[in-house]
Amino acid sequence: MEAAKSVTPGAVSLIQANPSPKPDADAPELVVQVVDLKCLGNSTTRFTFMASDGTAKIKAMLPTDFAKEVQAGNLLNLGLIRILDYTCNEIQGRGKCLLITKCEVVAQVLDAEIKGDVKMEEGPATKEDVNMEEEHAPKEDAKMEEEPVTKDDVKMSEETAIVLKPKNEAVVVAKPPNVPPVVLKPKQDVKSASQIVSEQRGNAAPAARLAMTRRVHPLISLNPYQGNWVIKVRVTNKGNLRTYRNARGEGCVFNVELTDQDGTQIQATMFNEAAKKFYPIFEMGKVYYISKGSLRIANKQFKTVQNDYEMTLNESAVVEEAEGETFIPQVQYNFVKIDQLGSYVNSRELVDLVGVVQSVSPTLSVRRKIDNETIPKRDIVVADDTGKTVTVSLWNDLATTTGQELLDMADSSPVIAIKSLKVSDFQGVSLSTIGRSTLVINPDMPEAQELRSWYDSEGKGTSMAPIGADMSGARAGGLKSLYSDRVFLSHITNDPTMGQDKPVFFSLYAFISHIKPDQTMWYRACKSCNKKVTEAITGSGYWCEGCQKNSDECSLRYIMVVKVSDPTGEAWISVFNDHAERIIGCSADELDRIRKEEGDDNYIIKLKEATWVPHLFRVSVAQHEYNNDRRQRITVRTQSPVDYAAESKYLLEEIANLTAS
């Protein structure tokens, strides 16, 4: 078969003979055929297959960063790949498994699977090929170092006789008759490889000795089935040492985010004694060698990095600082488009964002309820090529330092990349930085360059809308936001203590049954920051405490309550500006104009037009104290008109679930 020439004969045997090749070693070319290619479980980034050289097969796994080649169709079943780096491990009960850490596509697909005896085209196998593993093992050096040379050490072959002389005499290697003998220096002047390595290890620092004695594994190659491994990583985020209490008692925990030279990240967690031991050892930004840890499948609810696994370090783990190491790992981003942020609302999963800055607000001072401490905050509006904008709240140092830098260059519309943002349902969808968030201005990356090109060519003149302003049920919060946790009003109103510890969230299908016309419908707001303004003490205009300035004009923003009803009851809910505008059908400024110019009758008619219309609501339920009386407050977080096709699909699924149970 012609295609058989494309695989490396005996590749599987070579891999098994050398399970952990050295990075700087001259490894033979390994080309294998991909047989029975499939994804691992429900994962979209891990693919397994049988690596075949025509005569033997071995279970193998592709690296996660190679998944894009499979998804793009560049590699199909029965294709060929060239293995550039790998680790071959023994998995208990499953035999050997080949974990490929680097490879490249040789052929997309072949016509058939390569089978049959494959012969070496370069000639018969030599003794060196067969004993490849023995050449790399330092057994002979160790033997020569520990024991004196005896006659038993003399080995004979059919062609050559090698005679080992005493140490003080020259060593003569006998060759065939037509080749002159070669005289080597006395052995006492020659150091074996094991002696040299031993001396180097003895003089090296502990971390360096660890690197010399074991191969450093890239993070992407680790899995729960591996035994001994050593990683070299930088601490890119360090959490606080926290205490907890559960049914088993009290304890403490802390975690770190680790990044290797390739930019792969993993979260490592330590509990109790291990947490107390390693908390002072790990320092932000330093490089460490780590071994004797364990891996498990990451809990998606709590993970903070993009990795299928998480690491646990107990007291027996080895953590040693790699002094003098200065490698800077590349930050790995997982960008989410602005129009896709709805599915992340109120979830624990953090997102990364790249966008063009549209506006930057002045710094505001916000008093934190938990400790009454004042902290700085700054809001920026960011857009991307989906034609949507989103508000990002910067806190603490990002608000005062980086935020001020953005304010100074706001006119040039810089591109920014922000890592680790929390998505909330404030104003529909908004983003907020946390302690581990990082912000880079005009980053040197393809995504930023593409965005800059788009903005300069067409985005600058495009009319963009906030992501929370016009999202339908499918786009705002997705099915999770408006079709999950669906309850009747009675579920909320029958439990007056609901939301006492923390806000809880539900979805409602309800009609607006009444809007009180004599309530305070709006407030005067600053046009820059939307904060409440007051009439200026001196002169005319309005004073904004947030912006610390007078303005000649202000805008009106809704802040009202409406009564909603469903088949089980009714309740009053709070509605704010963006949602109220869609409910009433006009802005607060327009409604105020109707009241003043057209009279109260037309004003009331406008409000009645908004009643008895069905809506989908995502609401929060919390306790609110008023005049020393705790009351339940229901607040609209997301609102959408009913999409009857989606609603019908939801009802059919609910009916199917009821009949199935």
XYZ file of C-alpha atoms in Angstrom:
661
model
C 0.000 0.000 0.000
C 1.443 3.332 -1.031
C -0.030 5.124 1.966
C 1.849 2.771 4.268
C 5.051 4.665 3.456
C 3.600 7.690 5.228
C 3.670 6.135 8.701
C 6.783 5.473 10.729
C 7.331 1.689 10.893
C 7.544 0.561 14.506
C 6.399 3.980 15.808
C 4.322 2.421 18.615
C 7.278 0.332 19.777
C 9.536 3.398 19.746
C 7.026 5.316 21.847
C 6.671 2.509 24.390
C 10.446 2.125 24.595
C 10.906 5.841 25.287
C 7.790 6.935 27.248
C 9.141 10.353 28.274
C 11.518 11.765 25.642
C 13.825 14.563 26.610
C 12.948 17.891 24.983
C 16.444 18.428 23.614
C 16.978 14.843 22.453
C 17.202 13.921 18.777
C 13.959 11.966 18.647
C 13.086 9.904 15.566
C 10.236 11.088 13.375
C 6.956 9.578 14.547
C 4.116 9.571 12.032
C 1.024 7.542 12.950
C -2.437 7.019 11.543
C -5.478 8.278 13.468
C -7.965 5.432 13.860
C -11.350 5.571 15.617
C -11.204 9.323 16.295
C -13.877 10.495 18.767
C -14.454 13.108 21.471
C -13.952 12.213 25.123
C -17.377 12.148 26.769
C -19.182 15.473 26.281
C -15.972 17.463 25.946
C -15.469 19.634 22.874
C -11.711 20.034 23.360
C -10.484 16.508 24.121
C -10.329 13.823 21.414
C -9.121 10.241 21.744
C -8.074 7.777 19.039
C -5.987 4.687 18.377
C -2.500 5.580 17.118
C -1.528 3.007 14.502
C 1.761 2.349 12.718
C 0.285 -0.445 10.573
C 1.345 -3.286 12.836
C 0.554 -2.051 16.359
C -1.848 0.344 18.031
C -1.939 2.337 21.259
C -4.689 4.374 22.920
C -3.900 8.087 22.467
C -5.268 11.550 23.271
C -4.792 14.751 21.270
C -3.775 17.994 23.023
C -6.664 20.361 23.823
C -5.194 23.164 21.710
C -5.286 20.799 18.694
C -9.077 20.391 18.955
C -9.579 23.335 16.593
C -7.886 21.338 13.810
C -10.385 18.511 14.282
C -13.343 20.890 14.531
C -12.213 22.711 11.386
C -12.019 19.419 9.481
C -8.251 19.608 8.931
C -7.865 16.190 10.569
C -10.371 13.377 10.048
C -10.537 9.722 11.009
C -7.838 7.718 9.148
C -5.691 10.846 8.776
C -1.971 11.086 9.565
C -0.256 13.158 12.260
C 3.379 13.753 13.172
C 4.002 13.497 16.929
C 6.446 16.158 18.112
C 6.184 15.721 21.893
C 4.363 13.245 24.105
C 4.175 11.327 27.364
C 3.288 7.643 27.564
C 1.742 6.620 30.897
C 0.564 3.388 32.429
C -3.103 3.745 33.458
C -4.197 1.252 36.074
C -6.500 -1.355 34.587
C -6.341 0.193 31.107
C -2.800 -0.391 29.959
C -0.609 2.272 28.379
C -2.003 5.540 27.086
C -0.208 8.031 24.813
C -0.764 11.684 25.812
C 0.295 13.879 22.912
C 1.333 17.408 23.900
C 2.418 18.655 20.470
C 1.710 17.400 16.971
C 0.934 18.481 13.421
C -1.253 17.222 10.583
C 0.501 15.258 7.830
C -2.561 14.141 5.865
C -6.195 15.040 6.400
C -7.496 11.556 5.625
C -6.418 8.379 3.789
C -8.597 6.063 1.728
C -8.314 3.181 4.179
C -6.707 2.055 7.401
C -3.077 0.979 7.040
C -2.738 -2.707 7.905
C -0.204 -5.467 7.391
C 3.537 -5.880 7.892
C 5.418 -2.625 7.520
C 9.073 -2.912 6.577
C 11.766 -0.372 7.331
C 12.758 1.290 4.053
C 16.224 2.267 5.275
C 17.395 -1.273 5.903
C 17.127 -3.914 8.601
C 16.841 -2.884 12.197
C 20.172 -2.612 13.970
C 21.085 -3.528 17.457
C 21.042 0.180 18.359
C 17.430 0.501 17.163
C 16.328 -2.458 19.252
C 18.134 -1.335 22.388
C 17.173 2.348 22.166
C 15.818 2.415 25.686
C 18.968 0.821 27.085
C 21.119 3.535 25.485
C 19.257 6.260 27.347
C 19.267 4.467 30.716
C 22.355 5.299 32.841
C 22.668 1.763 34.192
C 26.211 1.152 32.897
C 27.476 4.427 34.343
C 25.985 3.604 37.696
C 27.574 0.141 37.641
C 31.002 1.469 36.701
C 30.786 4.063 39.426
C 29.856 1.687 42.228
C 31.918 -1.428 41.402
C 35.536 -2.059 40.221
C 36.020 -3.395 36.744
C 36.374 -7.195 36.610
C 36.816 -9.791 33.950
C 33.087 -10.350 33.988
C 32.710 -6.881 32.541
C 34.440 -7.918 29.342
C 31.923 -8.377 26.527
C 32.653 -10.087 23.260
C 30.949 -9.806 19.885
C 31.519 -11.554 16.571
C 33.297 -8.569 15.021
C 34.936 -6.651 17.848
C 36.628 -7.492 21.121
C 36.724 -4.760 23.776
C 39.349 -5.327 26.481
C 39.106 -3.310 29.702
C 42.527 -2.741 31.284
C 43.207 -1.829 34.902
C 42.599 1.833 35.803
C 46.271 2.906 35.652
C 46.807 1.509 32.186
C 45.699 2.778 28.835
C 42.513 1.361 27.391
C 42.923 -0.255 23.982
C 39.880 -0.971 21.867
C 40.582 -3.757 19.385
C 39.103 -3.337 15.929
C 39.054 -5.627 12.913
C 42.516 -6.401 11.482
C 42.474 -3.706 8.823
C 41.580 -0.913 11.311
C 44.353 0.453 13.610
C 43.653 0.341 17.362
C 42.439 3.439 19.132
C 44.142 4.379 22.405
C 42.083 6.321 24.919
C 43.207 8.320 27.946
C 43.438 6.488 31.257
C 40.030 6.044 32.877
C 41.067 7.959 35.983
C 41.081 11.179 33.885
C 37.597 10.530 32.451
C 34.348 11.210 34.359
C 31.273 9.218 33.540
C 28.020 10.929 32.642
C 26.485 9.874 35.952
C 29.415 11.419 37.862
C 29.053 14.731 36.013
C 25.283 14.852 36.570
C 25.736 13.892 40.218
C 28.216 16.732 40.743
C 25.892 19.190 39.010
C 22.988 18.119 41.183
C 25.049 18.379 44.322
C 26.102 21.955 43.579
C 22.664 23.105 42.389
C 19.911 24.682 44.419
C 17.050 22.380 45.501
C 14.711 23.669 42.787
C 17.390 23.206 40.136
C 18.042 19.647 41.364
C 14.326 18.958 41.009
C 14.414 20.183 37.414
C 17.477 18.046 36.628
C 16.186 14.809 38.109
C 12.806 14.874 36.392
C 11.375 16.068 33.148
C 9.259 19.205 33.495
C 5.766 18.486 32.200
C 3.617 21.109 30.451
C 0.301 21.683 32.214
C -1.629 20.661 29.123
C -0.226 17.109 29.404
C -1.412 16.476 32.971
C -4.373 14.266 33.787
C -5.721 12.482 36.900
C -4.215 9.139 35.858
C -0.585 10.274 35.868
C 1.773 9.336 38.634
C 4.942 11.328 39.120
C 5.183 14.697 37.408
C 6.977 18.002 37.851
C 5.642 21.335 36.605
C 7.278 24.752 36.383
C 4.701 27.496 36.809
C 4.268 31.122 37.756
C 1.719 32.270 40.348
C -0.563 34.604 38.386
C -3.193 34.986 41.105
C -3.194 34.257 44.828
C -6.375 34.097 46.876
C -6.830 34.894 50.531
C -6.591 32.313 53.309
C -10.246 31.744 54.164
C -11.935 29.858 56.985
C -15.049 27.718 56.601
C -17.393 25.632 58.696
C -19.374 22.594 57.592
C -20.771 19.345 59.002
C -17.255 17.954 59.447
C -16.052 20.936 61.443
C -14.015 24.062 60.809
C -11.108 24.456 58.431
C -9.235 26.830 56.175
C -8.619 26.927 52.436
C -6.864 29.000 49.836
C -6.127 28.658 46.138
C -3.714 29.956 43.534
C -3.866 30.247 39.786
C -0.781 28.790 38.099
C 0.417 29.461 34.543
C 3.189 27.646 32.683
C 5.451 28.935 29.933
C 2.942 27.966 27.227
C 0.222 30.080 28.852
C -1.839 27.099 30.069
C -3.502 27.744 33.431
C -4.723 25.585 36.285
C -6.190 26.311 39.711
C -4.530 24.682 42.728
C -6.375 24.392 46.050
C -4.992 23.668 49.511
C -6.950 22.815 52.660
C -6.213 23.048 56.389
C -2.594 22.152 57.240
C -1.527 22.287 53.597
C -3.113 25.741 53.284
C -1.233 26.982 56.362
C 2.010 25.449 55.070
C 1.951 26.804 51.523
C 0.179 30.143 51.991
C 3.401 31.964 53.035
C 5.445 30.070 50.412
C 3.439 31.054 47.329
C 4.094 34.652 46.309
C 2.440 36.514 43.483
C 4.549 36.569 40.303
C 7.202 34.057 41.421
C 8.083 30.828 39.588
C 7.947 27.426 41.320
C 8.625 23.758 40.691
C 5.698 21.684 41.995
C 5.356 17.915 42.306
C 3.408 15.267 44.228
C 0.051 16.935 43.711
C -3.177 15.331 42.504
C -5.670 16.248 39.790
C -9.407 15.820 39.457
C -12.170 16.984 37.124
C -12.743 20.703 37.732
C -15.998 21.825 39.302
C -17.377 24.216 36.680
C -19.334 26.062 39.352
C -16.197 27.233 41.127
C -13.383 27.130 38.572
C -11.719 30.427 37.650
C -9.488 29.328 34.747
C -10.039 27.510 31.469
C -8.929 23.985 32.340
C -10.811 20.689 32.512
C -8.869 19.742 35.652
C -8.029 21.321 38.985
C -5.096 20.552 41.256
C -5.063 19.724 44.957
C -1.890 20.026 47.035
C -1.703 18.275 50.394
C 1.019 18.420 53.046
C 3.248 15.943 51.204
C 3.346 18.041 48.025
C 6.706 19.531 47.028
C 6.806 23.256 46.230
C 10.211 24.845 45.579
C 10.929 28.307 44.247
C 12.787 28.423 40.938
C 15.178 31.224 41.731
C 16.323 33.338 38.816
C 13.509 32.220 36.504
C 11.963 35.175 34.668
C 9.726 33.638 32.002
C 6.551 35.642 31.421
C 3.625 33.393 30.477
C 1.297 34.650 27.800
C -2.101 35.594 29.175
C -4.771 33.286 27.788
C -8.089 34.993 27.012
C -11.465 33.423 26.360
C -13.276 36.362 24.793
C -17.071 36.524 24.771
C -18.925 38.746 22.309
C -21.125 41.400 23.895
C -24.318 40.048 22.338
C -23.583 36.655 23.954
C -23.186 37.945 27.522
C -26.809 37.243 28.455
C -26.207 33.541 29.027
C -23.615 34.353 31.710
C -25.882 36.622 33.810
C -25.628 35.873 37.552
C -23.529 32.756 36.959
C -20.264 32.031 38.707
C -18.385 31.773 35.419
C -16.178 34.760 34.652
C -15.753 36.145 31.146
C -13.059 37.992 29.180
C -13.927 40.957 26.970
C -12.223 42.828 24.157
C -13.838 46.032 22.920
C -13.551 49.663 21.902
C -14.020 52.261 24.635
C -16.947 54.567 23.842
C -17.081 56.685 27.001
C -15.453 56.948 30.432
C -17.166 58.406 33.491
C -15.473 60.343 36.298
C -14.485 58.445 39.434
C -17.314 57.929 41.928
C -17.101 57.032 45.620
C -19.307 54.135 46.665
C -19.921 53.154 50.287
C -19.768 49.396 50.757
C -22.614 48.068 52.910
C -20.691 45.199 54.478
C -18.125 47.398 56.268
C -19.242 50.954 55.433
C -15.915 51.540 53.640
C -15.747 53.986 50.733
C -14.208 52.578 47.549
C -13.631 54.196 44.118
C -15.653 53.175 41.079
C -15.610 54.232 37.438
C -17.948 53.149 34.630
C -16.824 52.737 31.036
C -18.948 51.871 28.013
C -17.406 49.340 25.622
C -18.550 48.255 22.136
C -17.575 45.457 19.777
C -18.309 44.357 16.208
C -21.716 42.909 17.173
C -22.994 46.492 17.220
C -23.764 46.308 20.945
C -22.383 48.164 23.954
C -22.075 47.185 27.602
C -21.217 49.083 30.765
C -18.141 47.859 32.667
C -17.637 48.987 36.263
C -13.993 49.360 37.276
C -13.248 49.201 41.001
C -10.382 50.225 43.293
C -7.004 50.644 41.541
C -8.434 49.892 38.114
C -10.832 52.809 38.600
C -8.240 55.312 39.809
C -5.119 54.456 37.805
C -6.068 52.596 34.630
C -9.436 54.332 34.554
C -7.803 57.766 34.628
C -5.519 56.711 31.773
C -8.591 55.677 29.774
C -10.289 58.984 30.552
C -7.274 60.903 29.216
C -7.307 58.987 25.931
C -11.079 58.466 25.565
C -11.225 60.692 22.464
C -9.047 58.207 20.557
C -11.391 55.268 21.377
C -8.715 52.806 22.594
C -9.169 49.056 22.372
C -9.017 47.249 25.723
C -8.842 43.611 26.800
C -10.195 42.750 30.260
C -9.756 39.371 31.907
C -12.056 37.917 34.594
C -15.252 39.962 34.592
C -18.393 39.187 36.550
C -21.685 39.399 34.637
C -24.721 40.793 36.476
C -28.274 41.674 35.495
C -28.010 45.325 36.515
C -29.552 47.409 33.702
C -30.251 44.171 31.842
C -26.621 43.098 31.497
C -23.541 44.767 32.939
C -19.971 43.784 33.773
C -17.870 44.386 36.850
C -14.211 43.834 37.696
C -13.152 41.723 40.671
C -9.915 41.408 42.608
C -8.177 39.226 40.005
C -9.306 41.235 36.969
C -6.659 42.677 34.643
C -7.036 45.370 31.973
C -4.681 45.967 29.038
C -4.955 49.060 26.834
C -4.353 48.572 23.083
C -3.088 44.982 23.478
C -0.931 43.401 20.781
C -3.211 40.535 19.769
C -5.124 39.561 16.608
C -8.561 40.118 18.175
C -7.681 43.688 19.132
C -6.238 44.448 15.700
C -9.336 43.091 13.941
C -11.571 45.152 16.217
C -9.549 48.318 15.579
C -9.751 47.744 11.824
C -13.534 47.224 12.036
C -14.086 50.311 14.167
C -11.975 52.603 11.976
C -13.621 51.392 8.757
C -17.300 51.128 9.729
C -17.889 50.841 13.472
C -17.267 54.508 14.208
C -20.294 55.544 12.176
C -22.553 52.690 13.319
C -25.439 53.349 15.704
C -24.969 50.992 18.645
C -27.474 49.972 21.320
C -26.840 48.762 24.877
C -26.998 44.999 25.227
C -29.712 45.278 27.911
C -31.936 47.681 25.974
C -33.546 45.525 23.316
C -32.831 41.919 24.142
C -35.514 39.357 23.523
C -36.070 36.441 25.836
C -33.755 34.229 23.845
C -30.917 36.754 23.736
C -31.128 38.679 27.014
C -30.742 35.932 29.519
C -31.351 33.008 27.234
C -33.637 30.192 28.351
C -31.818 30.211 31.649
C -32.824 33.787 32.419
C -36.479 33.899 31.329
C -37.598 30.274 31.088
C -35.823 28.563 33.969
C -36.883 28.859 37.613
C -40.378 29.751 36.350
C -42.791 30.170 39.281
C -46.235 31.602 39.968
C -46.607 34.786 42.006
C -48.067 32.832 44.912
C -44.737 31.021 45.315
C -43.186 34.375 46.233
C -46.008 36.130 48.090
C -46.847 33.123 50.296
C -43.345 33.188 51.807
C -42.782 36.641 53.366
C -39.300 35.626 54.626
C -38.014 34.774 51.144
C -34.794 36.604 50.318
C -33.945 37.257 53.951
C -30.349 35.971 53.739
C -29.602 36.913 50.142
C -31.578 37.784 46.994
C -33.180 34.918 45.111
C -34.115 34.975 41.436
C -37.170 33.682 39.579
C -38.878 33.963 36.200
C -42.501 35.103 35.865
C -45.147 35.111 33.172
C -47.539 37.861 34.265
C -49.811 40.706 33.158
C -49.412 44.318 34.284
C -52.782 44.985 35.876
C -52.375 48.467 37.314
C -50.017 51.471 37.300
C -50.703 54.128 39.933
C -50.804 57.513 38.160
C -50.162 59.547 41.330
C -46.920 57.852 42.336
C -43.443 59.316 41.930
C -42.797 58.034 38.439
C -39.276 59.388 37.839
C -36.322 61.302 39.210
C -34.075 63.995 37.790
C -30.835 62.436 36.588
C -27.439 63.621 35.428
C -27.047 63.106 31.694
C -23.456 61.899 32.193
C -23.729 59.364 35.002
C -27.523 58.937 35.516
C -27.153 59.778 39.211
C -29.772 61.877 40.957
C -29.278 65.652 40.699
C -30.573 68.544 42.793
C -31.281 72.127 41.927
C -28.142 74.223 42.175
C -27.962 76.342 45.344
C -26.412 79.274 43.534
C -27.518 80.250 40.073
C -29.525 78.046 37.732
C -29.066 74.474 36.610
C -28.585 71.191 38.467
C -25.833 69.890 40.734
C -24.530 66.294 40.344
C -22.826 64.939 43.436
C -21.265 62.111 41.434
C -19.712 64.305 38.736
C -19.132 67.187 41.153
C -20.353 69.767 38.647
C -23.316 71.927 37.609
C -25.258 71.242 34.404
C -27.815 73.386 32.644
C -30.027 70.416 31.818
C -30.995 67.065 33.275
C -33.026 64.074 32.118
C -35.887 62.167 33.726
C -35.487 58.484 34.489
C -38.253 56.105 35.547
C -38.391 54.690 39.061
C -41.864 53.276 39.678
C -43.898 50.319 40.903
C -46.520 48.400 38.950
C -48.977 45.696 39.950
C -48.667 42.392 38.114
C -51.095 39.476 38.137
C -51.156 35.828 37.184
C -53.663 32.975 37.825
C -52.483 32.579 41.445
C -52.396 36.140 42.706
C -50.870 39.589 42.354
C -47.911 41.592 43.632
C -46.279 45.017 43.373
C -42.897 45.023 41.637
C -40.274 47.753 41.209
C -39.332 48.751 37.669
C -36.457 50.999 36.610
C -35.819 53.164 33.587
C -34.818 50.833 30.722
C -37.518 48.255 31.475
C -40.128 50.913 32.250
C -39.545 52.607 28.888
C -40.395 49.364 27.099
C -43.466 48.830 29.295
C -44.881 52.366 28.983
C -43.786 52.794 25.373
C -42.044 56.138 25.802
C -39.333 57.829 27.836
C -39.975 59.568 31.141
C -39.300 62.926 29.488
C -41.995 62.214 26.883
C -44.525 61.082 29.508
C -43.841 64.242 31.505
C -44.466 66.312 28.375
C -47.797 64.537 27.789
C -48.876 65.274 31.339
C -47.936 68.951 31.168
C -49.054 69.766 27.622
C -51.932 67.348 26.937
C -53.409 67.087 30.419
C -53.931 64.397 33.048
C -56.548 62.536 31.002
C -54.141 61.722 28.187
C -51.481 60.935 30.796
C -53.768 58.349 32.444
C -54.787 56.917 29.069
C -51.118 56.403 28.220
C -50.630 54.423 31.444
C -53.758 52.316 30.868
C -52.527 51.383 27.391
C -49.639 49.594 29.094
C -51.905 47.429 31.281
C -53.178 43.905 30.631
C -50.273 43.145 28.381
C -48.362 39.899 29.114
C -44.637 40.080 29.847
C -41.792 37.761 30.753
C -39.922 38.959 33.830
C -36.728 37.903 35.541
C -37.056 39.227 39.102
C -35.034 39.302 42.301
C -36.672 38.879 45.708
C -34.998 40.475 48.723
C -35.876 41.925 52.117
C -36.046 45.705 52.460
C -36.286 47.644 55.714
C -38.579 50.676 55.805
C -39.436 52.517 59.046
C -38.043 49.596 61.072
C -40.348 47.237 59.193
C -38.874 44.543 56.965
C -40.753 44.051 53.739
C -40.366 41.889 50.694
C -39.215 43.752 47.585
C -39.582 42.274 44.101
C -37.418 44.011 41.486
C -37.449 43.505 37.715
C -33.998 42.563 36.432
C -34.885 41.532 32.883
C -38.075 42.125 30.928
C -39.217 40.965 27.526
C -42.452 40.773 25.557
C -43.761 37.257 25.116
C -42.262 35.308 22.232
C -45.199 32.958 21.627
C -43.180 30.447 19.628
C -40.605 30.122 22.410
C -43.352 30.116 25.051
C -45.200 27.303 23.274
C -42.004 25.267 23.075
C -41.421 25.814 26.794
C -44.976 24.699 27.671
C -44.682 21.577 25.524
C -41.448 20.655 27.301
C -43.114 21.184 30.682
C -46.054 18.977 29.654
C -43.645 16.283 28.469
C -41.792 16.405 31.790
C -45.055 16.095 33.727
C -46.280 13.124 31.702
C -42.888 11.426 31.899
C -42.853 11.618 35.683
